[in-house]
mmCIF file of C-alpha atoms and ligand atoms in Angstrom:
data_model
loop_
_atom_site.group_PDB
_atom_site.id
_atom_site.type_symbol
_atom_site.label_atom_id
_atom_site.label_comp_id
_atom_site.label_asym_id
_atom_site.label_seq_id
_atom_site.Cartn_x
_atom_site.Cartn_y
_atom_site.Cartn_z
ATOM 1 C CA MET J 1 -30.248 38.183 -49.786
ATOM 2 C CA THR J 2 -28.495 39.213 -52.399
ATOM 3 C CA THR J 3 -25.278 40.488 -53.194
ATOM 4 C CA ASP J 4 -26.197 44.096 -53.412
ATOM 5 C CA LEU J 5 -27.086 43.877 -49.759
ATOM 6 C CA PHE J 6 -23.602 42.879 -49.277
ATOM 7 C CA ASP J 7 -22.056 45.692 -51.965
ATOM 8 C CA GLN J 8 -24.435 48.667 -49.688
ATOM 9 C CA ARG J 9 -23.522 47.173 -46.402
ATOM 10 C CA ARG J 10 -18.944 47.233 -47.338
ATOM 11 C CA VAL J 11 -19.790 50.725 -47.821
ATOM 12 C CA SER J 12 -21.675 51.229 -44.405
ATOM 13 C CA ARG J 13 -20.258 52.843 -41.829
ATOM 14 C CA LYS J 14 -21.834 50.835 -38.861
ATOM 15 C CA LEU J 15 -19.980 48.991 -37.097
ATOM 16 C CA ILE J 16 -21.238 45.554 -38.208
ATOM 17 C CA ASP J 17 -20.737 46.689 -41.498
ATOM 18 C CA LEU J 18 -17.109 47.191 -41.050
ATOM 19 C CA SER J 19 -16.589 43.278 -39.776
ATOM 20 C CA GLY J 20 -16.033 42.034 -43.300
ATOM 21 C CA VAL J 21 -17.319 38.703 -40.740
ATOM 22 C CA TRP J 22 -20.890 40.498 -39.905
ATOM 23 C CA ARG J 23 -21.715 42.340 -43.319
ATOM 24 C CA PHE J 24 -22.812 38.892 -44.517
ATOM 25 C CA ARG J 25 -24.217 38.161 -40.977
ATOM 26 C CA GLU J 26 -27.570 36.630 -42.288
ATOM 27 C CA ALA J 27 -25.300 33.680 -43.232
ATOM 28 C CA VAL J 28 -23.112 33.350 -40.392
ATOM 29 C CA LEU J 29 -25.539 33.434 -37.203
ATOM 30 C CA ASP J 30 -28.712 33.821 -37.140
ATOM 31 C CA VAL J 31 -28.370 36.324 -33.392
ATOM 32 C CA ASN J 32 -29.926 39.733 -32.254
ATOM 33 C CA GLU J 33 -27.149 42.309 -33.658
ATOM 34 C CA SER J 34 -26.544 43.252 -29.505
ATOM 35 C CA GLN J 35 -24.895 40.324 -29.204
ATOM 36 C CA ILE J 36 -22.601 40.772 -31.345
ATOM 37 C CA ILE J 37 -18.727 40.729 -30.501
ATOM 38 C CA THR J 38 -16.543 42.085 -32.858
ATOM 39 C CA HIS J 39 -13.762 43.804 -32.925
ATOM 40 C CA PRO J 40 -14.847 44.588 -36.156
ATOM 41 C CA GLU J 41 -12.790 41.562 -38.117
ATOM 42 C CA GLY J 42 -11.616 40.795 -42.082
ATOM 43 C CA ALA J 43 -12.385 43.589 -44.285
ATOM 44 C CA THR J 44 -8.826 42.855 -45.338
ATOM 45 C CA ARG J 45 -6.857 43.554 -48.878
ATOM 46 C CA MET J 46 -6.959 42.245 -51.557
ATOM 47 C CA TYR J 47 -3.016 42.504 -53.950
ATOM 48 C CA GLU J 48 -1.427 41.596 -57.053
ATOM 49 C CA ARG J 49 1.629 41.013 -57.867
ATOM 50 C CA ASP J 50 2.806 39.197 -60.635
ATOM 51 C CA GLY J 51 -0.567 38.719 -61.676
ATOM 52 C CA ILE J 52 -1.623 36.430 -58.125
ATOM 53 C CA PHE J 53 -4.218 37.978 -56.344
ATOM 54 C CA PHE J 54 -3.228 37.548 -52.067
ATOM 55 C CA LYS J 55 -6.059 38.130 -49.696
ATOM 56 C CA HIS J 56 -3.859 39.083 -46.578
ATOM 57 C CA GLU J 57 -6.531 37.177 -43.463
ATOM 58 C CA GLY J 58 -2.669 38.633 -40.992
ATOM 59 C CA GLU J 59 -3.987 41.934 -41.412
ATOM 60 C CA ASN J 60 -6.638 40.814 -39.077
ATOM 61 C CA PRO J 61 -7.018 42.206 -35.769
ATOM 62 C CA THR J 62 -4.276 40.404 -34.085
ATOM 63 C CA GLY J 63 -3.341 39.554 -37.341
ATOM 64 C CA SER J 64 -4.743 35.971 -38.799
ATOM 65 C CA PHE J 65 -7.559 34.309 -39.902
ATOM 66 C CA LYS J 66 -8.781 32.862 -36.610
ATOM 67 C CA ASP J 67 -9.961 36.101 -35.886
ATOM 68 C CA ARG J 68 -12.608 35.871 -38.119
ATOM 69 C CA GLY J 69 -13.831 32.258 -36.559
ATOM 70 C CA MET J 70 -12.797 33.928 -32.928
ATOM 71 C CA THR J 71 -15.793 36.998 -33.385
ATOM 72 C CA VAL J 72 -18.467 34.116 -33.765
ATOM 73 C CA ALA J 73 -17.355 30.915 -31.600
ATOM 74 C CA ILE J 74 -16.919 34.415 -28.721
ATOM 75 C CA THR J 75 -20.936 36.052 -29.781
ATOM 76 C CA GLN J 76 -21.988 32.315 -29.008
ATOM 77 C CA ALA J 77 -19.621 31.512 -25.854
ATOM 78 C CA VAL J 78 -21.911 34.682 -24.573
ATOM 79 C CA ARG J 79 -24.984 34.511 -25.788
ATOM 80 C CA GLU J 80 -24.686 30.400 -24.653
ATOM 81 C CA GLY J 81 -23.715 32.150 -21.261
ATOM 82 C CA ALA J 82 -20.167 30.116 -21.153
ATOM 83 C CA ARG J 83 -17.555 32.282 -17.693
ATOM 84 C CA ALA J 84 -14.041 30.543 -20.133
ATOM 85 C CA VAL J 85 -12.939 29.223 -23.036
ATOM 86 C CA ALA J 86 -10.714 27.207 -23.772
ATOM 87 C CA CYS J 87 -8.047 26.064 -27.091
ATOM 88 C CA ALA J 88 -5.900 23.792 -28.039
ATOM 89 C CA SER J 89 -3.042 25.903 -30.370
ATOM 90 C CA THR J 90 -0.575 26.421 -31.981
ATOM 91 C CA GLY J 91 0.012 30.064 -31.397
ATOM 92 C CA ASN J 92 -2.309 32.701 -33.496
ATOM 93 C CA THR J 93 -5.807 30.415 -31.748
ATOM 94 C CA SER J 94 -4.787 31.934 -29.085
ATOM 95 C CA ALA J 95 -3.988 35.174 -29.851
ATOM 96 C CA SER J 96 -7.094 35.838 -31.723
ATOM 97 C CA ALA J 97 -9.668 34.103 -28.084
ATOM 98 C CA ALA J 98 -7.422 35.473 -25.981
ATOM 99 C CA ALA J 99 -8.135 39.179 -27.514
ATOM 100 C CA TYR J 100 -11.868 37.968 -27.711
ATOM 101 C CA ALA J 101 -12.369 37.175 -24.513
ATOM 102 C CA ALA J 102 -10.694 39.645 -22.996
ATOM 103 C CA GLN J 103 -13.161 41.781 -25.004
ATOM 104 C CA ALA J 104 -16.126 40.396 -23.768
ATOM 105 C CA GLY J 105 -14.584 39.901 -20.452
ATOM 106 C CA LEU J 106 -13.981 36.123 -20.292
ATOM 107 C CA ARG J 107 -11.538 33.630 -19.240
ATOM 108 C CA ALA J 108 -9.297 32.102 -21.615
ATOM 109 C CA ILE J 109 -6.840 29.126 -20.607
ATOM 110 C CA VAL J 110 -5.081 28.424 -23.266
ATOM 111 C CA PHE J 111 -3.414 24.951 -23.999
ATOM 112 C CA ILE J 112 0.083 25.066 -26.484
ATOM 113 C CA PRO J 113 3.120 22.897 -27.404
ATOM 114 C CA SER J 114 5.817 23.140 -24.761
ATOM 115 C CA GLY J 115 8.950 25.322 -26.562
ATOM 116 C CA LYS J 116 6.504 25.584 -30.042
ATOM 117 C CA VAL J 117 4.597 28.559 -30.207
ATOM 118 C CA ALA J 118 6.272 31.575 -32.326
ATOM 119 C CA THR J 119 6.959 34.418 -31.210
ATOM 120 C CA GLY J 120 4.835 36.840 -31.156
ATOM 121 C CA LYS J 121 1.883 34.519 -30.190
ATOM 122 C CA LEU J 122 3.247 33.758 -27.856
ATOM 123 C CA ALA J 123 2.861 37.827 -26.555
ATOM 124 C CA GLN J 124 0.161 38.244 -27.118
ATOM 125 C CA THR J 125 -1.825 35.442 -26.196
ATOM 126 C CA LEU J 126 0.241 36.499 -23.077
ATOM 127 C CA ALA J 127 -0.790 40.576 -23.737
ATOM 128 C CA TYR J 128 -4.130 39.632 -24.063
ATOM 129 C CA GLY J 129 -4.765 37.884 -20.905
ATOM 130 C CA ALA J 130 -4.746 34.591 -21.515
ATOM 131 C CA LEU J 131 -3.675 31.229 -19.126
ATOM 132 C CA CYS J 132 -1.110 29.754 -20.874
ATOM 133 C CA LEU J 133 -1.070 26.251 -20.131
ATOM 134 C CA GLN J 134 1.825 24.505 -21.631
ATOM 135 C CA VAL J 135 2.053 21.370 -22.806
ATOM 136 C CA ARG J 136 5.034 18.618 -22.947
ATOM 137 C CA GLY J 137 4.602 17.285 -25.885
ATOM 138 C CA ASP J 138 2.757 18.596 -29.948
ATOM 139 C CA PHE J 139 -0.347 20.221 -30.659
ATOM 140 C CA ASP J 140 -1.832 17.145 -31.418
ATOM 141 C CA ALA J 141 -1.317 15.812 -27.562
ATOM 142 C CA ALA J 142 -2.322 19.192 -26.483
ATOM 143 C CA MET J 143 -5.562 19.649 -28.736
ATOM 144 C CA ARG J 144 -6.886 15.725 -27.220
ATOM 145 C CA LEU J 145 -5.862 17.035 -23.497
ATOM 146 C CA VAL J 146 -8.230 20.726 -24.339
ATOM 147 C CA LEU J 147 -11.076 17.400 -25.771
ATOM 148 C CA GLU J 148 -10.822 16.161 -22.457
ATOM 149 C CA ALA J 149 -11.283 18.519 -20.242
ATOM 150 C CA SER J 150 -13.396 20.819 -22.092
ATOM 151 C CA GLN J 151 -15.512 17.734 -21.520
ATOM 152 C CA LYS J 152 -15.016 16.378 -18.356
ATOM 153 C CA LEU J 153 -15.007 20.511 -16.955
ATOM 154 C CA GLY J 154 -17.135 21.920 -18.512
ATOM 155 C CA ILE J 155 -14.334 25.157 -20.724
ATOM 156 C CA TYR J 156 -16.387 26.071 -23.669
ATOM 157 C CA LEU J 157 -13.949 24.804 -26.578
ATOM 158 C CA VAL J 158 -13.094 27.343 -29.686
ATOM 159 C CA ASN J 159 -11.046 25.222 -31.317
ATOM 160 C CA SER J 160 -12.247 25.170 -35.529
ATOM 161 C CA ILE J 161 -13.910 21.959 -34.412
ATOM 162 C CA ASN J 162 -16.524 24.396 -32.802
ATOM 163 C CA PRO J 163 -18.437 24.724 -35.740
ATOM 164 C CA PHE J 164 -19.363 28.299 -35.094
ATOM 165 C CA ARG J 165 -15.573 29.022 -35.981
ATOM 166 C CA ILE J 166 -15.741 27.307 -39.148
ATOM 167 C CA GLU J 167 -18.771 29.908 -39.870
ATOM 168 C CA GLY J 168 -16.575 32.664 -39.706
ATOM 169 C CA GLN J 169 -14.349 31.392 -41.332
ATOM 170 C CA LYS J 170 -16.173 31.115 -44.780
ATOM 171 C CA THR J 171 -16.816 34.986 -45.314
ATOM 172 C CA ILE J 172 -12.119 34.740 -45.596
ATOM 173 C CA VAL J 173 -13.976 33.380 -49.455
ATOM 174 C CA TRP J 174 -16.542 36.211 -49.430
ATOM 175 C CA GLU J 175 -15.348 38.406 -48.768
ATOM 176 C CA LEU J 176 -12.236 37.642 -51.745
ATOM 177 C CA LEU J 177 -15.566 36.505 -54.039
ATOM 178 C CA GLN J 178 -16.588 40.423 -53.377
ATOM 179 C CA ASP J 179 -13.177 41.870 -53.803
ATOM 180 C CA LEU J 180 -13.178 40.496 -56.903
ATOM 181 C CA GLU J 181 -17.479 42.304 -57.944
ATOM 182 C CA TRP J 182 -18.721 37.969 -57.712
ATOM 183 C CA ASN J 183 -16.202 37.460 -60.892
ATOM 184 C CA PRO J 184 -14.493 34.315 -59.154
ATOM 185 C CA PRO J 185 -11.044 33.734 -59.665
ATOM 186 C CA ASP J 186 -10.440 29.862 -60.979
ATOM 187 C CA TRP J 187 -8.075 29.031 -57.770
ATOM 188 C CA ILE J 188 -8.403 29.366 -54.357
ATOM 189 C CA VAL J 189 -5.027 27.821 -52.300
ATOM 190 C CA VAL J 190 -5.016 27.925 -48.809
ATOM 191 C CA PRO J 191 -2.590 26.202 -46.691
ATOM 192 C CA ALA J 192 -3.363 22.688 -44.928
ATOM 193 C CA GLY J 193 -3.275 22.363 -40.520
ATOM 194 C CA ASN J 194 -6.343 21.470 -38.438
ATOM 195 C CA LEU J 195 -8.940 21.599 -42.107
ATOM 196 C CA GLY J 196 -11.212 24.099 -40.594
ATOM 197 C CA ASN J 197 -10.278 26.373 -42.945
ATOM 198 C CA THR J 198 -10.209 23.980 -45.685
ATOM 199 C CA SER J 199 -13.825 23.214 -44.249
ATOM 200 C CA ALA J 200 -15.087 26.939 -44.293
ATOM 201 C CA PHE J 201 -13.862 27.175 -48.087
ATOM 202 C CA GLY J 202 -15.471 24.331 -49.152
ATOM 203 C CA LYS J 203 -19.327 24.938 -47.813
ATOM 204 C CA ALA J 204 -18.476 28.946 -48.340
ATOM 205 C CA LEU J 205 -18.477 27.922 -51.695
ATOM 206 C CA VAL J 206 -21.835 26.142 -52.838
ATOM 207 C CA GLU J 207 -23.289 28.198 -49.903
ATOM 208 C CA ALA J 208 -22.121 31.018 -53.055
ATOM 209 C CA ARG J 209 -23.083 28.967 -55.533
ATOM 210 C CA ASP J 210 -27.256 27.633 -54.120
ATOM 211 C CA ALA J 211 -27.642 31.535 -53.044
ATOM 212 C CA GLY J 212 -26.121 32.390 -56.805
ATOM 213 C CA TRP J 213 -23.466 34.815 -56.377
ATOM 214 C CA ILE J 214 -21.844 33.157 -58.163
ATOM 215 C CA SER J 215 -22.025 30.674 -61.173
ATOM 216 C CA LYS J 216 -18.784 29.476 -61.776
ATOM 217 C CA MET J 217 -17.431 27.000 -58.367
ATOM 218 C CA PRO J 218 -14.285 27.232 -57.781
ATOM 219 C CA ARG J 219 -11.228 25.091 -56.893
ATOM 220 C CA LEU J 220 -10.214 25.025 -53.500
ATOM 221 C CA ALA J 221 -6.317 23.411 -53.920
ATOM 222 C CA ALA J 222 -4.914 22.405 -50.091
ATOM 223 C CA ILE J 223 -1.011 23.033 -49.273
ATOM 224 C CA GLN J 224 0.464 21.354 -46.586
ATOM 225 C CA ALA J 225 4.581 21.155 -45.166
ATOM 226 C CA ALA J 226 6.070 17.864 -46.559
ATOM 227 C CA GLY J 227 6.151 17.502 -43.461
ATOM 228 C CA ALA J 228 3.533 17.291 -41.282
ATOM 229 C CA ASN J 229 1.367 15.602 -44.275
ATOM 230 C CA PRO J 230 -1.587 13.697 -43.241
ATOM 231 C CA PHE J 231 -3.991 15.449 -45.624
ATOM 232 C CA TYR J 232 -2.486 15.014 -48.571
ATOM 233 C CA ARG J 233 -1.679 11.304 -48.170
ATOM 234 C CA SER J 234 -4.563 10.247 -47.874
ATOM 235 C CA PHE J 235 -5.555 13.439 -51.248
ATOM 236 C CA ARG J 236 -2.928 10.961 -52.765
ATOM 237 C CA GLU J 237 -4.704 7.662 -52.096
ATOM 238 C CA ASN J 238 -8.017 9.226 -53.058
ATOM 239 C CA PHE J 239 -9.333 9.196 -49.483
ATOM 240 C CA ALA J 240 -9.477 5.691 -49.102
ATOM 241 C CA GLN J 241 -8.509 5.864 -45.516
ATOM 242 C CA ARG J 242 -7.036 8.400 -42.704
ATOM 243 C CA HIS J 243 -3.400 9.067 -41.788
ATOM 244 C CA ARG J 244 -1.708 10.343 -39.193
ATOM 245 C CA VAL J 245 1.805 11.485 -39.041
ATOM 246 C CA ALA J 246 4.037 12.964 -36.561
ATOM 247 C CA ALA J 247 4.508 16.226 -37.909
ATOM 248 C CA GLU J 248 7.601 19.042 -37.716
ATOM 249 C CA THR J 249 7.830 21.571 -40.191
ATOM 250 C CA VAL J 250 9.707 25.286 -39.744
ATOM 251 C CA ALA J 251 5.421 26.700 -40.772
ATOM 252 C CA SER J 252 4.705 26.146 -37.211
ATOM 253 C CA ALA J 253 0.643 26.994 -38.347
ATOM 254 C CA ILE J 254 0.907 23.969 -39.764
ATOM 255 C CA ARG J 255 3.344 21.606 -37.184
ATOM 256 C CA ILE J 256 -0.132 19.319 -37.394
ATOM 257 C CA GLY J 257 -0.816 15.795 -37.718
ATOM 258 C CA ASP J 258 -3.942 14.952 -36.337
ATOM 259 C CA PRO J 259 -6.351 17.159 -38.132
ATOM 260 C CA VAL J 260 -9.301 17.097 -36.136
ATOM 261 C CA SER J 261 -11.168 18.588 -39.721
ATOM 262 C CA TYR J 262 -10.263 15.389 -41.580
ATOM 263 C CA ASP J 263 -13.984 14.365 -42.947
ATOM 264 C CA LYS J 264 -15.401 18.273 -43.825
ATOM 265 C CA ALA J 265 -12.479 18.975 -45.882
ATOM 266 C CA VAL J 266 -12.499 15.928 -48.042
ATOM 267 C CA ALA J 267 -16.488 17.152 -48.688
ATOM 268 C CA SER J 268 -15.299 20.133 -49.452
ATOM 269 C CA ILE J 269 -12.303 19.064 -51.784
ATOM 270 C CA ARG J 270 -14.423 17.022 -53.226
ATOM 271 C CA ALA J 271 -17.291 19.069 -53.232
ATOM 272 C CA THR J 272 -14.697 21.890 -55.765
ATOM 273 C CA ASN J 273 -12.934 19.074 -57.580
ATOM 274 C CA GLY J 274 -10.160 20.382 -55.470
ATOM 275 C CA VAL J 275 -6.279 18.798 -55.674
ATOM 276 C CA VAL J 276 -3.897 18.800 -52.311
ATOM 277 C CA GLU J 277 -0.849 19.590 -52.968
ATOM 278 C CA GLU J 278 2.766 19.350 -50.200
ATOM 279 C CA VAL J 279 5.856 21.727 -50.023
ATOM 280 C CA THR J 280 9.652 21.625 -47.821
ATOM 281 C CA ASP J 281 9.930 23.763 -45.957
ATOM 282 C CA ASP J 282 12.394 25.249 -48.008
ATOM 283 C CA GLU J 283 10.070 25.613 -51.576
ATOM 284 C CA LEU J 284 7.712 27.624 -47.875
ATOM 285 C CA MET J 285 9.976 29.539 -47.216
ATOM 286 C CA ILE J 286 11.931 30.301 -50.512
ATOM 287 C CA ALA J 287 8.281 31.689 -51.207
ATOM 288 C CA LYS J 288 8.294 33.452 -48.215
ATOM 289 C CA ARG J 289 11.225 35.581 -49.231
ATOM 290 C CA ASP J 290 9.677 35.997 -52.739
ATOM 291 C CA ILE J 291 6.543 37.415 -50.312
ATOM 292 C CA ASP J 292 7.961 39.849 -48.182
ATOM 293 C CA ARG J 293 9.852 41.248 -50.587
ATOM 294 C CA MET J 294 7.302 41.755 -52.581
ATOM 295 C CA GLY J 295 6.503 44.150 -49.673
ATOM 296 C CA ILE J 296 3.093 42.038 -49.071
ATOM 297 C CA GLY J 297 5.246 39.232 -46.153
ATOM 298 C CA CYS J 298 3.689 36.536 -43.916
ATOM 299 C CA GLU J 299 4.708 34.127 -41.882
ATOM 300 C CA PRO J 300 5.998 30.876 -42.816
ATOM 301 C CA ALA J 301 2.874 29.143 -43.001
ATOM 302 C CA SER J 302 1.495 31.158 -45.520
ATOM 303 C CA ALA J 303 3.844 31.220 -48.303
ATOM 304 C CA THR J 304 3.247 27.225 -48.592
ATOM 305 C CA THR J 305 0.028 28.749 -51.268
ATOM 306 C CA LEU J 306 2.423 30.581 -52.924
ATOM 307 C CA ALA J 307 5.174 27.071 -53.135
ATOM 308 C CA GLY J 308 1.783 24.745 -53.840
ATOM 309 C CA VAL J 309 1.191 27.071 -57.638
ATOM 310 C CA ARG J 310 4.801 26.622 -58.667
ATOM 311 C CA LYS J 311 4.610 23.267 -57.930
ATOM 312 C CA LEU J 312 1.013 22.780 -59.052
ATOM 313 C CA ARG J 313 2.465 24.485 -62.622
ATOM 314 C CA ALA J 314 4.330 23.421 -63.239
ATOM 315 C CA ALA J 315 3.253 19.983 -63.066
ATOM 316 C CA GLY J 316 0.624 21.583 -65.427
ATOM 317 C CA VAL J 317 -3.023 21.333 -62.774
ATOM 318 C CA MET J 318 -2.357 24.981 -63.032
ATOM 319 C CA ARG J 319 -1.831 27.254 -66.053
ATOM 320 C CA ASP J 320 -0.380 30.163 -65.719
ATOM 321 C CA SER J 321 -3.459 31.924 -67.651
ATOM 322 C CA ASP J 322 -5.536 30.834 -64.141
ATOM 323 C CA ARG J 323 -7.026 33.318 -61.961
ATOM 324 C CA ILE J 324 -5.139 32.392 -59.034
ATOM 325 C CA VAL J 325 -5.983 33.474 -55.267
ATOM 326 C CA CYS J 326 -3.884 32.904 -52.557
ATOM 327 C CA VAL J 327 -5.346 33.669 -48.707
ATOM 328 C CA LEU J 328 -2.981 34.460 -46.677
ATOM 329 C CA THR J 329 -3.387 33.278 -43.817
ATOM 330 C CA GLY J 330 -0.894 35.242 -41.125
ATOM 331 C CA HIS J 331 1.129 38.448 -40.569
ATOM 332 C CA LEU J 332 4.854 37.815 -40.483
ATOM 333 C CA LEU J 333 5.919 40.208 -37.411
ATOM 334 C CA LYS J 334 4.144 36.885 -36.540
ATOM 335 C CA ASP J 335 6.834 34.998 -36.640
ATOM 336 C CA PRO J 336 10.477 36.947 -36.401
ATOM 337 C CA ASP J 337 12.540 35.027 -35.964
ATOM 338 C CA ALA J 338 12.244 32.864 -39.354
ATOM 339 C CA ILE J 339 12.852 35.923 -41.671
ATOM 340 C CA ALA J 340 15.405 35.563 -43.309
ATOM 341 C CA LYS J 341 18.562 37.167 -42.237
ATOM 342 C CA GLY J 342 18.734 40.634 -44.456
ATOM 343 C CA ASP J 343 21.812 43.347 -44.815
ATOM 344 C CA ILE J 344 22.192 44.722 -41.654
ATOM 345 C CA ILE J 345 26.102 45.936 -40.997
ATOM 346 C CA GLU J 346 27.305 48.797 -37.835
ATOM 347 C CA ILE J 347 28.572 51.229 -38.347
ATOM 348 C CA GLU J 348 30.543 54.495 -36.035
ATOM 349 C CA PRO J 349 28.529 57.604 -36.340
ATOM 350 C CA ASP J 350 30.232 59.195 -38.464
ATOM 351 C CA ILE J 351 29.618 60.416 -42.884
ATOM 352 C CA ARG J 352 32.492 58.669 -44.665
ATOM 353 C CA ALA J 353 31.000 54.540 -43.161
ATOM 354 C CA VAL J 354 28.260 55.911 -44.753
ATOM 355 C CA GLU J 355 30.921 57.166 -48.086
ATOM 356 C CA LYS J 356 32.476 53.859 -47.840
ATOM 357 C CA ILE J 357 29.953 51.406 -47.434
ATOM 358 C CA LEU J 358 27.781 52.345 -50.158
ATOM 359 C CA HIS J 359 31.039 53.136 -52.682
ATOM 360 C CA HIS J 360 31.819 50.031 -52.397
ATOM 361 C CA ARG J 361 27.898 48.661 -53.521
ATOM 362 C CA ALA J 362 27.982 51.108 -56.208
ATOM 363 C CA THR J 363 31.075 49.501 -57.277
ATOM 364 C CA GLU J 364 29.288 45.648 -56.890
ATOM 365 C CA ASP J 365 25.404 46.456 -58.548
ATOM 366 C CA THR J 366 25.651 48.554 -61.088
ATOM 367 C CA GLU J 367 21.989 50.090 -60.506
ATOM 368 C CA GLY J 368 24.610 52.073 -58.128
ATOM 369 C CA PRO J 369 23.498 52.643 -54.214
ATOM 370 C CA LEU J 370 20.470 53.994 -53.832
HETATM 371 C C1 PLP E 401 -4.795 27.880 -38.426
HETATM 372 C C2 PLP E 401 -3.199 28.588 -39.089
HETATM 373 C C3 PLP E 401 -3.660 27.750 -40.399
HETATM 374 C C4 PLP E 401 -3.818 25.968 -40.464
HETATM 375 O O1 PLP E 401 -5.903 26.518 -40.175
HETATM 376 P P1 PLP E 401 -6.592 25.201 -40.635
HETATM 377 O O2 PLP E 401 -7.878 25.902 -40.952
HETATM 378 O O3 PLP E 401 -5.526 24.744 -39.047
HETATM 379 O O4 PLP E 401 -6.225 24.702 -41.436
HETATM 380 C C5 PLP E 401 -2.511 28.369 -40.736
HETATM 381 N N1 PLP E 401 -1.433 29.641 -41.650
HETATM 382 C C6 PLP E 401 -1.632 30.017 -40.032
HETATM 383 C C7 PLP E 401 -1.267 31.400 -40.312
HETATM 384 C C8 PLP E 401 -2.697 29.712 -38.915
HETATM 385 O O5 PLP E 401 -2.838 30.264 -37.640
#
């Protein structure tokens, strides 16, 4: 396989070539094409703003990167004869599992931490017809319960501990390299929660280098919320020990204290000479507002990337001249409650009310009202 083959498929109209996952199929899963369950997914946009690239994985069919892994996991579940799939989720995995299970005719059972899932994600999960079990506890408790349930009750597990998920998520990296015409960036920046993506990204980069698709290894920067930072704590001690914390952050997608893919993520950071950084809720919410105001938008967890870049630049780890790709993991509309209060003024249906407000604005703002 060469990058030429992937580039040819990028302009093909075949359904599996339109998928940004299955375009790379030989390196994802050895499967008969007719067995593939694809929406299709991937083929997301790459934006450039102020010299930084943003690969927007929130533009996947259910609004998060989780679809990239889910198409592979559900394809495999059907091949193995599963009738039901299960996952623990902070919301996006459950939305994705529910959608792909519906497409494949499987039952989906999702374990979510009670009261801790953003509105948009819960609405999707229910709409796609999943059975929602709200666990009285945090994500880590839901994760332990679904692991036990899948072992004891034989339900097919589609969390990122499932290796087929990781295989699909590798394509985020390959597609962004392809977007850059296989001219690798200096840095790839990713939010870090359960560490599935961090694991997948390292694997993708090693495989791309070994296959000769790239000649230089980008460095990974995995960013955690300061209130959910077990991986950051381990990194600071050169991974001398694994940490577990009671997680709390506004970024609900990464409110995870005991990440399941810890070991593979450590390997990713080592293989790419990567770094792990933490950002406070204030820092990530300021970055989110800025990404929103660029006209791009994302959910809070995704904005850890830009907040992390700012911190790593200030610390001199990243240089201003470095080429940086931030991976935005989820869509703006996933978490409407986290959107900064904007300009809403209620008025009478009367042109004078409009004139009055615009006049008032014009005197405040030298650039004029419109
Ligand atoms: C799942 C998710 C993450 C965390 O990814 P991990 O692979 O669990 O580290 C980050 N952002 C969003 C929007 C997510 O849905």
